[in-house]
Tab-separated table of N, CA, C and O in Angstrom:
chain	number	residue	atom	x	y	z
Q	30	MET	N	-6.087	-35.993	-4.102
Q	30	MET	CA	-4.991	-35.069	-4.081
Q	30	MET	C	-3.825	-35.754	-3.388
Q	30	MET	O	-3.980	-36.325	-2.314
Q	31	ASN	N	-2.680	-35.732	-3.998
Q	31	ASN	CA	-1.479	-36.286	-3.402
Q	31	ASN	C	-0.802	-35.206	-2.573
Q	31	ASN	O	-0.697	-34.058	-3.015
Q	32	ILE	N	-0.360	-35.581	-1.383
Q	32	ILE	CA	0.327	-34.626	-0.527
Q	32	ILE	C	1.637	-35.236	-0.039
Q	32	ILE	O	1.749	-36.448	0.123
Q	33	ALA	N	2.618	-34.370	0.170
Q	33	ALA	CA	3.923	-34.818	0.636
Q	33	ALA	C	4.568	-33.703	1.436
Q	33	ALA	O	4.184	-32.542	1.333
Q	34	GLY	N	5.548	-34.065	2.232
Q	34	GLY	CA	6.286	-33.085	3.005
Q	34	GLY	C	6.104	-33.283	4.492
Q	34	GLY	O	5.312	-34.106	4.952
Q	35	ALA	N	6.858	-32.505	5.247
Q	35	ALA	CA	6.867	-32.641	6.700
Q	35	ALA	C	5.493	-32.421	7.324
Q	35	ALA	O	5.161	-33.021	8.333
Q	36	GLY	N	4.673	-31.577	6.742
Q	36	GLY	CA	3.353	-31.287	7.290
Q	36	GLY	C	2.226	-32.095	6.686
Q	36	GLY	O	1.053	-31.875	7.006
Q	37	ALA	N	2.538	-33.044	5.831
Q	37	ALA	CA	1.502	-33.793	5.116
Q	37	ALA	C	0.599	-34.580	6.060
Q	37	ALA	O	-0.620	-34.591	5.893
Q	38	MET	N	1.161	-35.226	7.050
Q	38	MET	CA	0.347	-36.012	7.974
Q	38	MET	C	-0.572	-35.103	8.788
Q	38	MET	O	-1.721	-35.448	9.049
Q	39	LYS	N	-0.088	-33.932	9.174
Q	39	LYS	CA	-0.928	-32.977	9.902
Q	39	LYS	C	-2.090	-32.534	9.019
Q	39	LYS	O	-3.223	-32.398	9.487
Q	40	LEU	N	-1.824	-32.300	7.741
Q	40	LEU	CA	-2.878	-31.924	6.806
Q	40	LEU	C	-3.936	-33.027	6.717
Q	40	LEU	O	-5.128	-32.738	6.708
Q	41	LEU	N	-3.504	-34.276	6.705
Q	41	LEU	CA	-4.451	-35.388	6.691
Q	41	LEU	C	-5.348	-35.362	7.927
Q	41	LEU	O	-6.531	-35.654	7.839
Q	42	GLU	N	-4.779	-35.000	9.067
Q	42	GLU	CA	-5.555	-34.917	10.307
Q	42	GLU	C	-6.576	-33.785	10.246
Q	42	GLU	O	-7.676	-33.908	10.776
Q	43	LEU	N	-6.212	-32.681	9.604
Q	43	LEU	CA	-7.081	-31.511	9.568
Q	43	LEU	C	-8.208	-31.612	8.553
Q	43	LEU	O	-9.272	-31.023	8.741
Q	44	LEU	N	-8.015	-32.321	7.459
Q	44	LEU	CA	-8.970	-32.295	6.365
Q	44	LEU	C	-9.851	-33.525	6.157
Q	44	LEU	O	-10.645	-33.528	5.238
Q	45	PRO	N	-9.794	-34.578	6.980
Q	45	PRO	CA	-10.628	-35.731	6.671
Q	45	PRO	C	-12.119	-35.443	6.543
Q	45	PRO	O	-12.771	-35.998	5.678
Q	46	PRO	N	-12.704	-34.572	7.361
Q	46	PRO	CA	-14.136	-34.354	7.210
Q	46	PRO	C	-14.506	-33.599	5.937
Q	46	PRO	O	-15.668	-33.439	5.618
Q	47	SER	N	-13.522	-33.138	5.205
Q	47	SER	CA	-13.776	-32.300	4.037
Q	47	SER	C	-14.358	-33.057	2.856
Q	47	SER	O	-14.941	-32.467	1.965
Q	48	GLY	N	-14.184	-34.357	2.825
Q	48	GLY	CA	-14.640	-35.128	1.676
Q	48	GLY	C	-13.593	-35.216	0.579
Q	48	GLY	O	-13.800	-35.864	-0.437
Q	49	LEU	N	-12.452	-34.552	0.765
Q	49	LEU	CA	-11.375	-34.648	-0.216
Q	49	LEU	C	-10.715	-36.016	-0.112
Q	49	LEU	O	-10.551	-36.557	0.979
Q	50	HIS	N	-10.332	-36.573	-1.237
Q	50	HIS	CA	-9.558	-37.811	-1.228
Q	50	HIS	C	-8.090	-37.412	-1.200
Q	50	HIS	O	-7.572	-36.885	-2.181
Q	51	LEU	N	-7.442	-37.632	-0.059
Q	51	LEU	CA	-6.042	-37.264	0.108
Q	51	LEU	C	-5.194	-38.520	0.235
Q	51	LEU	O	-5.580	-39.462	0.924
Q	52	GLU	N	-4.066	-38.508	-0.429
Q	52	GLU	CA	-3.144	-39.642	-0.345
Q	52	GLU	C	-1.763	-39.141	0.039
Q	52	GLU	O	-1.184	-38.292	-0.649
Q	53	HIS	N	-1.232	-39.654	1.148
Q	53	HIS	CA	0.101	-39.279	1.616
Q	53	HIS	C	1.145	-40.013	0.781
Q	53	HIS	O	1.125	-41.234	0.677
Q	54	LEU	N	2.043	-39.252	0.177
Q	54	LEU	CA	3.072	-39.857	-0.664
Q	54	LEU	C	4.386	-40.061	0.062
Q	54	LEU	O	5.028	-41.089	-0.076
Q	55	SER	N	4.801	-39.037	0.827
Q	55	SER	CA	6.137	-39.086	1.399
Q	55	SER	C	6.312	-37.975	2.428
Q	55	SER	O	5.601	-36.975	2.395
Q	56	GLU	N	7.253	-38.154	3.335
Q	56	GLU	CA	7.623	-37.083	4.258
Q	56	GLU	C	8.534	-36.065	3.564
Q	56	GLU	O	8.774	-34.990	4.082
Q	57	VAL	N	9.019	-36.419	2.389
Q	57	VAL	CA	9.873	-35.526	1.610
Q	57	VAL	C	8.983	-34.768	0.625
Q	57	VAL	O	8.207	-35.378	-0.116
Q	58	ALA	N	9.091	-33.450	0.639
Q	58	ALA	CA	8.280	-32.641	-0.275
Q	58	ALA	C	8.633	-32.966	-1.721
Q	58	ALA	O	9.795	-33.181	-2.061
Q	59	VAL	N	7.616	-33.021	-2.554
Q	59	VAL	CA	7.801	-33.355	-3.965
Q	59	VAL	C	7.510	-32.112	-4.791
Q	59	VAL	O	6.399	-31.597	-4.763
Q	60	ALA	N	8.502	-31.638	-5.528
Q	60	ALA	CA	8.334	-30.425	-6.327
Q	60	ALA	C	7.548	-30.688	-7.605
Q	60	ALA	O	6.977	-29.790	-8.177
Q	61	LYS	N	7.490	-31.917	-8.050
Q	61	LYS	CA	6.816	-32.224	-9.301
Q	61	LYS	C	5.345	-31.836	-9.267
Q	61	LYS	O	4.777	-31.440	-10.268
Q	62	GLY	N	4.721	-31.926	-8.117
Q	62	GLY	CA	3.315	-31.575	-8.025
Q	62	GLY	C	3.062	-30.145	-8.462
Q	62	GLY	O	2.168	-29.877	-9.263
Q	63	MET	N	3.831	-29.219	-7.962
Q	63	MET	CA	3.664	-27.812	-8.325
Q	63	MET	C	4.006	-27.606	-9.793
Q	63	MET	O	3.298	-26.891	-10.505
Q	64	ALA	N	5.050	-28.247	-10.254
Q	64	ALA	CA	5.428	-28.119	-11.663
Q	64	ALA	C	4.303	-28.638	-12.562
Q	64	ALA	O	4.006	-28.043	-13.601
Q	65	SER	N	3.673	-29.723	-12.144
Q	65	SER	CA	2.572	-30.274	-12.941
Q	65	SER	C	1.385	-29.327	-12.982
Q	65	SER	O	0.750	-29.169	-14.025
Q	66	VAL	N	1.074	-28.700	-11.858
Q	66	VAL	CA	-0.037	-27.747	-11.821
Q	66	VAL	C	0.240	-26.577	-12.755
Q	66	VAL	O	-0.630	-26.149	-13.515
Q	67	ILE	N	1.458	-26.075	-12.720
Q	67	ILE	CA	1.816	-24.945	-13.579
Q	67	ILE	C	1.741	-25.353	-15.050
Q	67	ILE	O	1.175	-24.642	-15.876
Q	68	THR	N	2.289	-26.513	-15.366
Q	68	THR	CA	2.271	-26.990	-16.749
Q	68	THR	C	0.848	-27.186	-17.244
Q	68	THR	O	0.488	-26.737	-18.335
Q	69	ASP	N	0.031	-27.844	-16.430
Q	69	ASP	CA	-1.364	-28.055	-16.823
Q	69	ASP	C	-2.097	-26.733	-17.006
Q	69	ASP	O	-2.903	-26.577	-17.933
Q	70	SER	N	-1.825	-25.780	-16.135
Q	70	SER	CA	-2.466	-24.461	-16.244
Q	70	SER	C	-2.065	-23.768	-17.540
Q	70	SER	O	-2.907	-23.171	-18.221
Q	71	LEU	N	-0.794	-23.847	-17.880
Q	71	LEU	CA	-0.327	-23.208	-19.111
Q	71	LEU	C	-0.894	-23.907	-20.347
Q	71	LEU	O	-1.242	-23.243	-21.324
Q	72	TRP	N	-1.006	-25.229	-20.315
Q	72	TRP	CA	-1.622	-25.944	-21.445
Q	72	TRP	C	-3.080	-25.532	-21.607
Q	72	TRP	O	-3.550	-25.297	-22.719
Q	73	ALA	N	-3.789	-25.455	-20.477
Q	73	ALA	CA	-5.199	-25.041	-20.542
Q	73	ALA	C	-5.314	-23.612	-21.067
Q	73	ALA	O	-6.162	-23.310	-21.909
Q	74	ALA	N	-4.448	-22.730	-20.578
Q	74	ALA	CA	-4.472	-21.334	-21.032
Q	74	ALA	C	-4.161	-21.239	-22.519
Q	74	ALA	O	-4.787	-20.458	-23.249
Q	75	GLU	N	-3.219	-22.040	-22.981
Q	75	GLU	CA	-2.872	-22.027	-24.411
Q	75	GLU	C	-4.076	-22.428	-25.265
Q	75	GLU	O	-4.331	-21.829	-26.309
Q	76	SER	N	-4.839	-23.408	-24.796
Q	76	SER	CA	-5.995	-23.854	-25.571
Q	76	SER	C	-7.062	-22.773	-25.689
Q	76	SER	O	-7.896	-22.813	-26.583
Q	77	MET	N	-6.994	-21.768	-24.793
Q	77	MET	CA	-7.949	-20.648	-24.839
Q	77	MET	C	-7.313	-19.374	-25.373
Q	77	MET	O	-7.921	-18.310	-25.333
Q	78	GLY	N	-6.065	-19.491	-25.840
Q	78	GLY	CA	-5.371	-18.316	-26.356
Q	78	GLY	C	-4.901	-17.368	-25.266
Q	78	GLY	O	-4.690	-16.187	-25.523
Q	79	LEU	N	-4.704	-17.886	-24.058
Q	79	LEU	CA	-4.342	-17.037	-22.914
Q	79	LEU	C	-2.992	-17.407	-22.311
Q	79	LEU	O	-2.714	-17.075	-21.161
Q	80	GLN	N	-2.138	-18.064	-23.081
Q	80	GLN	CA	-0.874	-18.547	-22.530
Q	80	GLN	C	0.005	-17.411	-22.009
Q	80	GLN	O	0.573	-17.521	-20.927
Q	81	ASN	N	0.132	-16.314	-22.754
Q	81	ASN	CA	0.986	-15.208	-22.300
Q	81	ASN	C	0.465	-14.611	-20.999
Q	81	ASN	O	1.230	-14.341	-20.074
Q	82	TRP	N	-0.869	-14.413	-20.930
Q	82	TRP	CA	-1.455	-13.873	-19.703
Q	82	TRP	C	-1.200	-14.815	-18.525
Q	82	TRP	O	-0.785	-14.388	-17.457
Q	83	ALA	N	-1.451	-16.117	-18.736
Q	83	ALA	CA	-1.283	-17.094	-17.660
Q	83	ALA	C	0.169	-17.152	-17.190
Q	83	ALA	O	0.443	-17.204	-15.991
Q	84	HIS	N	1.089	-17.110	-18.129
Q	84	HIS	CA	2.515	-17.153	-17.788
Q	84	HIS	C	2.880	-15.963	-16.907
Q	84	HIS	O	3.533	-16.121	-15.864
Q	85	GLU	N	2.462	-14.787	-17.289
Q	85	GLU	CA	2.758	-13.584	-16.498
Q	85	GLU	C	2.086	-13.646	-15.124
Q	85	GLU	O	2.668	-13.248	-14.121
Q	86	GLU	N	0.860	-14.133	-15.080
Q	86	GLU	CA	0.126	-14.254	-13.812
Q	86	GLU	C	0.839	-15.211	-12.858
Q	86	GLU	O	0.986	-14.920	-11.666
Q	87	ILE	N	1.302	-16.333	-13.378
Q	87	ILE	CA	2.022	-17.306	-12.557
Q	87	ILE	C	3.311	-16.696	-12.021
Q	87	ILE	O	3.625	-16.815	-10.828
Q	88	LEU	N	4.071	-16.041	-12.886
Q	88	LEU	CA	5.317	-15.410	-12.437
Q	88	LEU	C	5.051	-14.356	-11.372
Q	88	LEU	O	5.785	-14.260	-10.377
Q	89	GLU	N	4.006	-13.569	-11.557
Q	89	GLU	CA	3.650	-12.539	-10.569
Q	89	GLU	C	3.283	-13.168	-9.229
Q	89	GLU	O	3.692	-12.681	-8.172
Q	90	GLN	N	2.531	-14.255	-9.269
Q	90	GLN	CA	2.132	-14.917	-8.025
Q	90	GLN	C	3.353	-15.431	-7.265
Q	90	GLN	O	3.444	-15.279	-6.053
Q	91	PHE	N	4.288	-16.041	-7.967
Q	91	PHE	CA	5.480	-16.558	-7.302
Q	91	PHE	C	6.354	-15.434	-6.765
Q	91	PHE	O	6.946	-15.564	-5.695
Q	92	ALA	N	6.434	-14.337	-7.465
Q	92	ALA	CA	7.277	-13.227	-7.030
Q	92	ALA	C	6.765	-12.581	-5.755
Q	92	ALA	O	7.541	-12.079	-4.948
Q	93	SER	N	5.449	-12.602	-5.564
Q	93	SER	CA	4.880	-11.872	-4.430
Q	93	SER	C	4.508	-12.765	-3.247
Q	93	SER	O	4.002	-12.268	-2.255
Q	94	HIS	N	4.747	-14.063	-3.313
Q	94	HIS	CA	4.334	-14.956	-2.237
Q	94	HIS	C	5.510	-15.443	-1.407
Q	94	HIS	O	6.644	-15.512	-1.875
Q	95	THR	N	5.198	-15.799	-0.187
Q	95	THR	CA	6.188	-16.295	0.760
Q	95	THR	C	5.702	-17.619	1.343
Q	95	THR	O	4.609	-18.077	1.039
Q	96	ALA	N	6.502	-18.186	2.205
Q	96	ALA	CA	6.073	-19.400	2.900
Q	96	ALA	C	4.817	-19.120	3.718
Q	96	ALA	O	3.940	-19.978	3.842
Q	97	GLU	N	4.696	-17.930	4.262
Q	97	GLU	CA	3.496	-17.562	5.023
Q	97	GLU	C	2.260	-17.587	4.132
Q	97	GLU	O	1.181	-17.997	4.559
Q	98	THR	N	2.407	-17.183	2.881
Q	98	THR	CA	1.289	-17.236	1.942
Q	98	THR	C	0.827	-18.668	1.744
Q	98	THR	O	-0.378	-18.949	1.737
Q	99	ALA	N	1.768	-19.590	1.605
Q	99	ALA	CA	1.413	-20.997	1.439
Q	99	ALA	C	0.647	-21.500	2.666
Q	99	ALA	O	-0.346	-22.219	2.532
Q	100	LYS	N	1.085	-21.112	3.852
Q	100	LYS	CA	0.381	-21.507	5.077
Q	100	LYS	C	-1.042	-20.956	5.081
Q	100	LYS	O	-1.984	-21.640	5.491
Q	101	GLN	N	-1.211	-19.731	4.626
Q	101	GLN	CA	-2.542	-19.125	4.578
Q	101	GLN	C	-3.437	-19.868	3.586
Q	101	GLN	O	-4.624	-20.072	3.844
Q	102	TYR	N	-2.875	-20.280	2.435
Q	102	TYR	CA	-3.650	-21.053	1.465
Q	102	TYR	C	-4.129	-22.362	2.094
Q	102	TYR	O	-5.277	-22.762	1.927
Q	103	LEU	N	-3.236	-23.041	2.793
Q	103	LEU	CA	-3.601	-24.318	3.404
Q	103	LEU	C	-4.659	-24.141	4.488
Q	103	LEU	O	-5.635	-24.880	4.537
Q	104	SER	N	-4.480	-23.158	5.352
Q	104	SER	CA	-5.474	-22.953	6.405
Q	104	SER	C	-6.790	-22.464	5.806
Q	104	SER	O	-7.868	-22.839	6.272
Q	105	GLY	N	-6.717	-21.666	4.755
Q	105	GLY	CA	-7.928	-21.215	4.080
Q	105	GLY	C	-8.673	-22.362	3.435
Q	105	GLY	O	-9.908	-22.407	3.434
Q	106	THR	N	-7.934	-23.319	2.895
Q	106	THR	CA	-8.561	-24.491	2.287
Q	106	THR	C	-9.291	-25.303	3.348
Q	106	THR	O	-10.409	-25.763	3.130
Q	107	ALA	N	-8.676	-25.461	4.505
Q	107	ALA	CA	-9.332	-26.202	5.584
Q	107	ALA	C	-10.601	-25.478	6.044
Q	107	ALA	O	-11.616	-26.112	6.321
Q	108	GLN	N	-10.565	-24.158	6.086
Q	108	GLN	CA	-11.724	-23.380	6.539
Q	108	GLN	C	-12.817	-23.300	5.482
Q	108	GLN	O	-13.999	-23.211	5.814
Q	109	HIS	N	-12.452	-23.298	4.218
Q	109	HIS	CA	-13.410	-23.092	3.129
Q	109	HIS	C	-13.436	-24.281	2.181
Q	109	HIS	O	-13.516	-24.118	0.966
Q	110	VAL	N	-13.396	-25.470	2.730
Q	110	VAL	CA	-13.224	-26.666	1.925
Q	110	VAL	C	-14.357	-26.865	0.914
Q	110	VAL	O	-14.116	-27.278	-0.213
Q	111	LYS	N	-15.588	-26.567	1.280
Q	111	LYS	CA	-16.701	-26.780	0.354
Q	111	LYS	C	-16.545	-25.901	-0.890
Q	111	LYS	O	-16.695	-26.360	-2.021
Q	112	ARG	N	-16.210	-24.628	-0.683
Q	112	ARG	CA	-16.015	-23.725	-1.817
Q	112	ARG	C	-14.828	-24.185	-2.667
Q	112	ARG	O	-14.890	-24.162	-3.894
Q	113	ARG	N	-13.758	-24.631	-2.029
Q	113	ARG	CA	-12.592	-25.096	-2.774
Q	113	ARG	C	-12.949	-26.315	-3.630
Q	113	ARG	O	-12.466	-26.465	-4.746
Q	114	GLN	N	-13.793	-27.209	-3.089
Q	114	GLN	CA	-14.212	-28.366	-3.875
Q	114	GLN	C	-14.942	-27.918	-5.127
Q	114	GLN	O	-14.703	-28.450	-6.213
Q	115	ILE	N	-15.819	-26.959	-4.985
Q	115	ILE	CA	-16.580	-26.449	-6.137
Q	115	ILE	C	-15.634	-25.787	-7.132
Q	115	ILE	O	-15.740	-26.000	-8.339
Q	116	GLU	N	-14.671	-25.006	-6.631
Q	116	GLU	CA	-13.707	-24.345	-7.527
Q	116	GLU	C	-12.915	-25.365	-8.320
Q	116	GLU	O	-12.646	-25.169	-9.504
Q	117	MET	N	-12.524	-26.465	-7.667
Q	117	MET	CA	-11.713	-27.466	-8.352
Q	117	MET	C	-12.509	-28.236	-9.395
Q	117	MET	O	-11.959	-28.750	-10.353
Q	118	MET	N	-13.842	-28.295	-9.236
Q	118	MET	CA	-14.676	-29.003	-10.200
Q	118	MET	C	-14.963	-28.170	-11.435
Q	118	MET	O	-15.361	-28.692	-12.465
Q	119	CYS	N	-14.782	-26.860	-11.345
Q	119	CYS	CA	-15.097	-25.963	-12.484
Q	119	CYS	C	-14.021	-25.999	-13.539
Q	119	CYS	O	-12.937	-26.290	-13.351
């Protein structure tokens, strides 16, 4: 997983025992990563005939989330790393 931004080095300190392969890219946050995740998700959804649903779900998630939500996702990943690894493999 590539990570970037002001908190990237702190994330590296928190997650090494997780078994995740993390690579620090930059102290500057990179927006392309999120765009790539969204694009890949929509391509996958399209292949299953679920593109409209996925598009609406993504828009809903962005509309209802804040910076605090992102912090909760990161801390939740550190706390539940084994489950997250399994989720990412599915």
